Backbone as CSV, one residue per row, in Angstrom:
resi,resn,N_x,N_y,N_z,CA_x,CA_y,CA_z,C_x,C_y,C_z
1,UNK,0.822,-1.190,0.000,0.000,0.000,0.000,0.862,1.249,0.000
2,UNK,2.055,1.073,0.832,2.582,2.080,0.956,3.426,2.489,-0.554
3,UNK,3.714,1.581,-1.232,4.094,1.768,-2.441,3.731,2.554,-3.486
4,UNK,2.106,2.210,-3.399,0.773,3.123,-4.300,1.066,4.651,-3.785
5,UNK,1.311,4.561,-2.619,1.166,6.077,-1.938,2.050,7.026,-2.734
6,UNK,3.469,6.617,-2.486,4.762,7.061,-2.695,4.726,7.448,-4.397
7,UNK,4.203,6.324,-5.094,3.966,6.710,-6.505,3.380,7.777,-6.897
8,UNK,1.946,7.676,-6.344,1.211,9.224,-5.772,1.661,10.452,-6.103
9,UNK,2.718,10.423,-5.163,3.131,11.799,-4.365,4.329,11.840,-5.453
10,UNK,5.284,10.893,-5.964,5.935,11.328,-6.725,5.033,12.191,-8.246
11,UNK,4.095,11.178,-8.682,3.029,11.694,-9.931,2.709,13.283,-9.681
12,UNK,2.221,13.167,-8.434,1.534,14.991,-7.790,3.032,15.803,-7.921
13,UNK,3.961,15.449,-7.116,5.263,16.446,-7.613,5.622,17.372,-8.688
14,UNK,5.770,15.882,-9.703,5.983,16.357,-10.933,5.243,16.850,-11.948
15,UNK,3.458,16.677,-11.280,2.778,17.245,-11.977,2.760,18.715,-11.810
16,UNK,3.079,19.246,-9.831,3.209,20.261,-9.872,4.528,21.338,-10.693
17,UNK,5.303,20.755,-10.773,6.885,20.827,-11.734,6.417,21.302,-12.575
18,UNK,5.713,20.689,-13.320,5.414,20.982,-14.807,4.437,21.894,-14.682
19,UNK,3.235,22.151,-13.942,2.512,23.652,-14.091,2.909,24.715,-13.478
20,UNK,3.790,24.506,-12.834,4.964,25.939,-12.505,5.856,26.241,-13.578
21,UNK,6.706,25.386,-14.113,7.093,25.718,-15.385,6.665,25.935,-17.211
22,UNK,5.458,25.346,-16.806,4.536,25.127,-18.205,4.903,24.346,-18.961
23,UNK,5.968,23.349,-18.578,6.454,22.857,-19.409,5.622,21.073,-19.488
24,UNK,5.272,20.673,-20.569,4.770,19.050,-20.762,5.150,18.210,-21.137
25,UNK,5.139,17.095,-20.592,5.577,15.556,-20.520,6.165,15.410,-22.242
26,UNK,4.929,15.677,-22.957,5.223,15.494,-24.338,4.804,16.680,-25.213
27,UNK,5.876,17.292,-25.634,5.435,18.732,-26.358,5.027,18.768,-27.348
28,UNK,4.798,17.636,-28.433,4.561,17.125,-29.845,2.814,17.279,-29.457
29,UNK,2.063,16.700,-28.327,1.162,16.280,-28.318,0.186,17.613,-28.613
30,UNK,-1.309,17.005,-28.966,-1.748,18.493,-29.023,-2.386,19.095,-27.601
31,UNK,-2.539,19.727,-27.786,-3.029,20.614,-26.464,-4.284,21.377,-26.375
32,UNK,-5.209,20.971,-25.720,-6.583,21.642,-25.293,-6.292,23.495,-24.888
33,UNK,-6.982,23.850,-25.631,-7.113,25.576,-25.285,-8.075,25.751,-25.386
34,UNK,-8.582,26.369,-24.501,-10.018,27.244,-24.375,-9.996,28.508,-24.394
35,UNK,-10.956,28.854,-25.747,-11.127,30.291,-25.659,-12.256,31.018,-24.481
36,UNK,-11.424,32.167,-24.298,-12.158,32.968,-23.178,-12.920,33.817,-23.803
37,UNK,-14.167,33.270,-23.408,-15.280,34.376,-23.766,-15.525,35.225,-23.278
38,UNK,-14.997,36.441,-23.543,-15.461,37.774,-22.224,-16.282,38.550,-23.197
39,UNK,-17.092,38.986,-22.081,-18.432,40.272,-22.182,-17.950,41.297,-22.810
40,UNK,-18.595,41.729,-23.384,-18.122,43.569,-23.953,-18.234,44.125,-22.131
41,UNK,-17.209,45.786,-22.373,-17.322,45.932,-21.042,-18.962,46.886,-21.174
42,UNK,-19.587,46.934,-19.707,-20.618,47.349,-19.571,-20.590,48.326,-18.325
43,UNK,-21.650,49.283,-18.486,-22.005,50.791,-17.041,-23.312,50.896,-17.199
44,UNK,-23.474,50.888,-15.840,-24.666,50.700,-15.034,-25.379,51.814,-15.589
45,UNK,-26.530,51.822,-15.641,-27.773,53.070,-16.475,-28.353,52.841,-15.264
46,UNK,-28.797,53.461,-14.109,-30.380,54.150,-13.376,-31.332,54.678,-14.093
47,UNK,-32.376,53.839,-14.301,-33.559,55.064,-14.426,-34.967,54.249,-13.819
48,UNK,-35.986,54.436,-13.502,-37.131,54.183,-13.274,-38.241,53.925,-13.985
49,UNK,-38.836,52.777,-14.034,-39.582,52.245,-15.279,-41.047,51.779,-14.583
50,UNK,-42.496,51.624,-15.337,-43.308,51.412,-14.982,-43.019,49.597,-14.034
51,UNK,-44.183,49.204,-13.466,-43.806,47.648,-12.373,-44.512,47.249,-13.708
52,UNK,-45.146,47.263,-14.294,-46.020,46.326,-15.763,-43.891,46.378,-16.450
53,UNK,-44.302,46.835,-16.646,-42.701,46.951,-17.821,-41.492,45.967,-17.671
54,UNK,-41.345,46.502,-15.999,-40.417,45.425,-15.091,-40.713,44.099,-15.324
55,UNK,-42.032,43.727,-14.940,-42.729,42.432,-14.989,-42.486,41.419,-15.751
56,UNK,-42.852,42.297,-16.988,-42.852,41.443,-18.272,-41.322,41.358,-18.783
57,UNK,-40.192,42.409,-18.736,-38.739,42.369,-18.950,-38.630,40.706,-17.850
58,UNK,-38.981,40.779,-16.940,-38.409,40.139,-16.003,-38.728,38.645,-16.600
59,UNK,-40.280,38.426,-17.363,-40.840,37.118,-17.517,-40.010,36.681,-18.779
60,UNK,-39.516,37.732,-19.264,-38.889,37.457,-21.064,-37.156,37.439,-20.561
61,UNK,-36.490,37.654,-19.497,-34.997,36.992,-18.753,-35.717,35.765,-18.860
62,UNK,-36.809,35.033,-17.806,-36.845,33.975,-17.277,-36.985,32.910,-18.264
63,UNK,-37.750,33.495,-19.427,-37.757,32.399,-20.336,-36.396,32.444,-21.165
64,UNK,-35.717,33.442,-21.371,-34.768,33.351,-22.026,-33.596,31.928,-20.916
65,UNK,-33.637,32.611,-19.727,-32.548,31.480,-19.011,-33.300,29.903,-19.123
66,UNK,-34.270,29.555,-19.287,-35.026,28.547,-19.309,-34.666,27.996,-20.949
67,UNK,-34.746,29.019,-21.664,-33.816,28.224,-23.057,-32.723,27.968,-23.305
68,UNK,-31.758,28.825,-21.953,-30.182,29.273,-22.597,-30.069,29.968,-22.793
69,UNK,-30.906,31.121,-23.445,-30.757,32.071,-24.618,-29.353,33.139,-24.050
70,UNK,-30.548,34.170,-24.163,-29.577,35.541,-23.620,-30.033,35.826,-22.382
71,UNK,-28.920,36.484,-22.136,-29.183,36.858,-20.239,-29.490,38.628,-20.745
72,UNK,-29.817,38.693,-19.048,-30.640,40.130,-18.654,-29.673,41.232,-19.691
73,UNK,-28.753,41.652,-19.282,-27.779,42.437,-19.856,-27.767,42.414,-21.644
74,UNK,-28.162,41.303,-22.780,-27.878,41.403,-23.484,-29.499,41.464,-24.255
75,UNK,-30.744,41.553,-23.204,-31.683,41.529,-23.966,-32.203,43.215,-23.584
76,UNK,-31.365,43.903,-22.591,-31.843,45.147,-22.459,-31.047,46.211,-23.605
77,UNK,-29.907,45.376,-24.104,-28.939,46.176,-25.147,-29.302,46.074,-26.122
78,UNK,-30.290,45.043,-26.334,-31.432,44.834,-27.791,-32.103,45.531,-27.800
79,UNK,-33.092,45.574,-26.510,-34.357,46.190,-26.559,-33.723,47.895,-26.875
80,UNK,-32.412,48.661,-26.365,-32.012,49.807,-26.509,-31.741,50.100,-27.628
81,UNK,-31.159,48.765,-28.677,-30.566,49.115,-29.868,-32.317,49.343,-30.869
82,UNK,-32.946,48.751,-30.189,-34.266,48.966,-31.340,-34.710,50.026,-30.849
83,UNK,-34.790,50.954,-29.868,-34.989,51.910,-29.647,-34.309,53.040,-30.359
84,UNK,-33.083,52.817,-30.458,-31.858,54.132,-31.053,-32.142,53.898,-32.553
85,UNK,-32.667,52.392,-33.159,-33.081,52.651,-34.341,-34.484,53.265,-34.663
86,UNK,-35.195,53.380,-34.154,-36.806,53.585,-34.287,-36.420,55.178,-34.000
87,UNK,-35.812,56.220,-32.970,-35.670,57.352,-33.115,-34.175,57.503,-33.785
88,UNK,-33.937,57.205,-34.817,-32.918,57.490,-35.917,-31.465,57.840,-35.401
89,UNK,-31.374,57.394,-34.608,-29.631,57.296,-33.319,-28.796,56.086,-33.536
90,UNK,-27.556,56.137,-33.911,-26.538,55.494,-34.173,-25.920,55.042,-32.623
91,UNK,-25.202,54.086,-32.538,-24.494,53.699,-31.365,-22.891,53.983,-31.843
């Protein structure tokens, strides 16, 4: 048992070795990368809106998270962009 252990701890070592240095076992091999999806950056808007308005924004998030879709933030930048088009405003 104690054998398994020791193997272990040598495996964990050198695994830590290698993600301190970045360096891998086999450099030929290919390598998993994940792209990072980041947000456009975003600033907070205050303003005050009817509770009917809220309501229904709020029921059209819930179904959106219930599909996946889009979250809060990217269906209020819709609803703004059809606004800036309907009174003839560019972003």
């Amino acid at each position: 048992m104690s054998d398994n252990v020791d193997w272990m701890d040598e495996e964990d070592s050198r695994a830590e070795t290698q993600a301190k240095t970045g360096a891998r076992s086999n450099p030929e091999a290919p390598q998993l990368v994940r792209k990072e999806i980041k947000a456009p950056p975003r600033a907070t808007k205050g303003f005050y809106i009817q509770e009917l308005h809220s309501m229904a924004f709020d029921r059209v998030v819930f179904a959106q998270k219930q599909a996946k879709g889009k979250k809060a933030p990217e269906l209020a930048e819709e609803a703004i962009e059809l606004l800036l088009g309907k009174y003839g405003e560019n972003l």
